[in-house]
mmCIF file of C-alpha atoms in Angstrom:
data_model
loop_
_atom_site.group_PDB
_atom_site.id
_atom_site.type_symbol
_atom_site.label_atom_id
_atom_site.label_comp_id
_atom_site.label_asym_id
_atom_site.label_seq_id
_atom_site.Cartn_x
_atom_site.Cartn_y
_atom_site.Cartn_z
ATOM 1 C CA MET N 93 90.421 86.245 165.466
ATOM 2 C CA GLN N 94 88.876 89.465 167.316
ATOM 3 C CA GLU N 95 88.553 87.110 170.579
ATOM 4 C CA LYS N 96 92.036 85.370 170.134
ATOM 5 C CA LEU N 97 93.728 88.855 169.754
ATOM 6 C CA ASP N 98 92.034 90.173 172.969
ATOM 7 C CA THR N 99 92.902 86.906 175.031
ATOM 8 C CA LEU N 100 96.650 86.917 173.583
ATOM 9 C CA ILE N 101 96.949 90.839 174.467
ATOM 10 C CA GLU N 102 95.393 90.494 178.127
ATOM 11 C CA THR N 103 97.362 87.596 179.102
ATOM 12 C CA THR N 104 100.682 89.158 177.845
ATOM 13 C CA VAL N 105 100.152 92.198 179.567
ATOM 14 C CA THR N 106 98.604 91.090 183.058
ATOM 15 C CA GLY N 107 101.342 88.191 182.585
ATOM 16 C CA LEU N 108 104.042 90.960 183.172
ATOM 17 C CA GLY N 109 102.286 92.691 185.640
ATOM 18 C CA TYR N 110 100.614 95.403 184.435
ATOM 19 C CA GLU N 111 96.961 96.177 184.018
ATOM 20 C CA LEU N 112 95.653 96.538 180.219
ATOM 21 C CA TRP N 113 93.932 99.797 180.194
ATOM 22 C CA GLY N 114 92.637 98.841 176.333
ATOM 23 C CA TYR N 115 93.971 98.625 172.707
ATOM 24 C CA GLU N 116 92.932 100.091 169.386
ATOM 25 C CA TYR N 117 93.296 97.822 166.274
ATOM 26 C CA ARG N 118 93.123 99.924 162.928
ATOM 27 C CA PRO N 119 93.565 97.338 159.901
ATOM 28 C CA GLN N 120 94.103 99.232 156.529
ATOM 29 C CA LYS N 121 94.618 97.766 153.097
ATOM 30 C CA GLU N 122 97.979 97.019 153.498
ATOM 31 C CA SER N 123 98.955 97.366 157.101
ATOM 32 C CA ALA N 124 97.762 97.592 160.303
ATOM 33 C CA LEU N 125 98.150 99.837 163.804
ATOM 34 C CA LEU N 126 97.762 98.224 167.023
ATOM 35 C CA ARG N 127 98.106 100.771 169.895
ATOM 36 C CA VAL N 128 98.053 99.379 173.344
ATOM 37 C CA PHE N 129 97.536 101.079 176.558
ATOM 38 C CA ILE N 130 98.768 99.607 180.011
ATOM 39 C CA ASP N 131 99.073 100.971 183.242
ATOM 40 C CA SER N 132 99.893 100.219 186.744
ATOM 41 C CA GLU N 133 99.619 101.688 190.390
ATOM 42 C CA ASN N 134 103.264 102.944 190.021
ATOM 43 C CA GLY N 135 102.935 104.680 186.535
ATOM 44 C CA ILE N 136 104.800 103.548 183.446
ATOM 45 C CA THR N 137 107.786 104.138 182.375
ATOM 46 C CA VAL N 138 109.506 103.851 178.795
ATOM 47 C CA GLU N 139 111.036 100.452 179.853
ATOM 48 C CA ASP N 140 107.929 99.226 180.964
ATOM 49 C CA CYS N 141 106.585 100.026 177.494
ATOM 50 C CA GLY N 142 109.594 98.462 175.860
ATOM 51 C CA ARG N 143 109.071 95.085 177.914
ATOM 52 C CA VAL N 144 105.509 94.728 176.928
ATOM 53 C CA SER N 145 105.934 95.763 173.278
ATOM 54 C CA HIS N 146 109.021 92.875 172.765
ATOM 55 C CA GLN N 147 107.120 90.469 174.582
ATOM 56 C CA LEU N 148 103.704 91.327 172.892
ATOM 57 C CA GLY N 149 105.237 91.478 169.561
ATOM 58 C CA SER N 150 106.759 87.857 169.696
ATOM 59 C CA ALA N 151 103.681 86.665 171.051
ATOM 60 C CA LEU N 152 101.573 88.270 168.105
ATOM 61 C CA ASP N 153 104.338 86.991 165.356
ATOM 62 C CA VAL N 154 104.220 83.469 166.989
ATOM 63 C CA ASP N 155 100.412 83.257 166.732
ATOM 64 C CA ASP N 156 100.410 85.239 163.616
ATOM 65 C CA LEU N 157 96.990 86.815 164.844
ATOM 66 C CA ILE N 158 97.378 89.917 162.755
ATOM 67 C CA PRO N 159 97.749 88.856 158.431
ATOM 68 C CA LEU N 160 98.995 92.147 157.468
ATOM 69 C CA ALA N 161 102.095 93.972 158.125
ATOM 70 C CA TYR N 162 101.761 96.223 161.713
ATOM 71 C CA ILE N 163 103.079 98.467 163.768
ATOM 72 C CA LEU N 164 102.732 98.033 167.438
ATOM 73 C CA GLU N 165 102.646 100.881 169.666
ATOM 74 C CA VAL N 166 102.718 100.548 173.496
ATOM 75 C CA SER N 167 101.933 103.295 175.748
ATOM 76 C CA SER N 168 100.594 104.780 179.253
ATOM 77 C CA PRO N 169 96.698 105.813 178.757
ATOM 78 C CA GLY N 170 98.516 109.297 179.632
ATOM 79 C CA ILE N 171 96.401 112.258 181.463
ATOM 80 C CA ASP N 172 93.835 112.653 178.236
ATOM 81 C CA ARG N 173 93.312 108.902 178.555
ATOM 82 C CA VAL N 174 91.201 107.153 175.774
ATOM 83 C CA LEU N 175 87.989 105.566 177.814
ATOM 84 C CA PHE N 176 87.215 102.099 176.574
ATOM 85 C CA VAL N 177 84.674 100.554 178.720
ATOM 86 C CA PRO N 178 81.697 101.492 181.411
ATOM 87 C CA ALA N 179 84.275 100.903 184.302
ATOM 88 C CA HIS N 180 86.727 103.709 182.966
ATOM 89 C CA TYR N 181 84.143 106.378 182.467
ATOM 90 C CA THR N 182 82.667 105.375 185.910
ATOM 91 C CA ARG N 183 85.861 106.291 187.153
ATOM 92 C CA TYR N 184 85.855 109.877 185.753
ATOM 93 C CA LEU N 185 82.115 110.590 186.506
ATOM 94 C CA GLY N 186 81.929 114.119 186.938
ATOM 95 C CA ARG N 187 85.172 115.287 184.714
ATOM 96 C CA ASN N 188 84.979 116.615 181.224
ATOM 97 C CA VAL N 189 85.184 114.307 178.457
ATOM 98 C CA LYS N 190 85.412 114.239 174.578
ATOM 99 C CA ILE N 191 83.254 111.867 172.409
ATOM 100 C CA ARG N 192 83.442 111.023 169.081
ATOM 101 C CA THR N 193 80.369 109.108 167.528
ATOM 102 C CA ARG N 194 80.157 106.674 164.532
ATOM 103 C CA LEU N 195 76.681 108.248 163.513
ATOM 104 C CA PRO N 196 75.530 111.611 164.497
ATOM 105 C CA ILE N 197 73.163 112.377 167.392
ATOM 106 C CA GLU N 198 71.048 115.345 166.798
ATOM 107 C CA LYS N 199 73.214 116.581 163.703
ATOM 108 C CA ARG N 200 76.392 116.169 165.994
ATOM 109 C CA ARG N 201 79.099 113.589 166.170
ATOM 110 C CA ASN N 202 81.511 115.372 168.609
ATOM 111 C CA PHE N 203 80.701 116.496 172.455
ATOM 112 C CA VAL N 204 82.912 117.831 174.651
ATOM 113 C CA GLY N 205 81.514 118.381 178.243
ATOM 114 C CA LYS N 206 80.833 116.931 181.456
ATOM 115 C CA LEU N 207 80.200 113.309 182.119
ATOM 116 C CA LEU N 208 77.104 113.267 184.368
ATOM 117 C CA ASP N 209 75.758 109.766 184.258
ATOM 118 C CA VAL N 210 77.064 106.410 183.023
ATOM 119 C CA ASN N 211 75.558 102.983 183.294
ATOM 120 C CA ASP N 212 75.804 99.501 181.393
ATOM 121 C CA GLU N 213 74.137 100.859 178.439
ATOM 122 C CA HIS N 214 74.737 104.622 177.801
ATOM 123 C CA ILE N 215 76.639 107.624 179.169
ATOM 124 C CA LYS N 216 75.264 111.303 179.713
ATOM 125 C CA VAL N 217 77.050 114.059 178.739
ATOM 126 C CA GLU N 218 76.366 118.160 179.411
ATOM 127 C CA VAL N 219 76.989 120.147 176.500
ATOM 128 C CA GLU N 220 76.858 123.850 176.764
ATOM 129 C CA GLY N 221 73.705 123.376 178.682
ATOM 130 C CA THR N 222 71.933 120.042 176.743
ATOM 131 C CA VAL N 223 72.296 116.524 178.115
ATOM 132 C CA TYR N 224 72.769 113.807 175.620
ATOM 133 C CA GLU N 225 72.710 110.377 175.896
ATOM 134 C CA ILE N 226 75.213 108.525 174.150
ATOM 135 C CA VAL N 227 74.826 104.467 174.027
ATOM 136 C CA TYR N 228 78.357 102.965 173.934
ATOM 137 C CA ASP N 229 77.762 101.367 170.587
ATOM 138 C CA LEU N 230 77.699 104.698 169.179
ATOM 139 C CA ILE N 231 80.910 105.739 170.453
ATOM 140 C CA ASP N 232 83.901 105.753 168.411
ATOM 141 C CA ARG N 233 86.088 107.334 170.916
ATOM 142 C CA GLY N 234 86.166 108.742 174.211
ATOM 143 C CA ARG N 235 88.691 110.559 175.924
ATOM 144 C CA LEU N 236 89.182 111.862 179.227
ATOM 145 C CA VAL N 237 89.886 116.277 178.635
ATOM 146 C CA LEU N 238 92.494 117.714 180.858
ATOM 147 C CA ASP N 239 91.010 120.061 183.111
ATOM 148 C CA VAL N 240 93.463 122.917 182.929
ATOM 149 C CA VAL N 241 93.610 125.366 186.442
ATOM 150 C CA ARG N 242 94.795 128.930 185.483
ATOM 151 C CA PRO N 243 97.116 130.577 188.420
ATOM 152 C CA GLN N 244 95.475 132.870 190.310
ATOM 153 C CA ARG N 245 96.621 136.654 190.722
ATOM 154 C CA LYS N 246 97.059 138.558 193.561
ATOM 155 C CA GLY N 247 93.877 139.645 194.838
ATOM 156 C CA GLY N 248 92.067 136.358 193.712
ATOM 157 C CA LYS N 249 91.336 137.342 190.124
ATOM 158 C CA GLN N 250 92.164 134.681 187.448
ATOM 159 C CA ALA N 251 95.104 135.385 185.100
#
């Protein structure tokens, strides 16, 4: 089922002219949530999300790939975008990320820090002076952290 779902989502989104950033499928006992993130060089509008949602919803219903009642959400990745694949992490090397792992690494599951290194097996994140190596299989969710720049007051000091 997973492979068919991957293919259906990818072909529908790209067929409409958008980039599939990634998706999350969260089945529960009686229902499921399918959250699809789309992107494009021109950004994403509400109309773009509606267009993809309509087309994808129809395709999912025809192929009956989700055996439960489900909620379909289509949105842009946003500024605090979820990172799904190594290429996403590579794109944001040197930026701050928030990582939640499935299992503890050195007694912690949440890491917020600077993304130092990325390869095909793992990432390295510096958190408060300590560098953690996290393999992709252990990542439950990775997100870009919005870097907030505070305005400077007169005299060059930060507010």
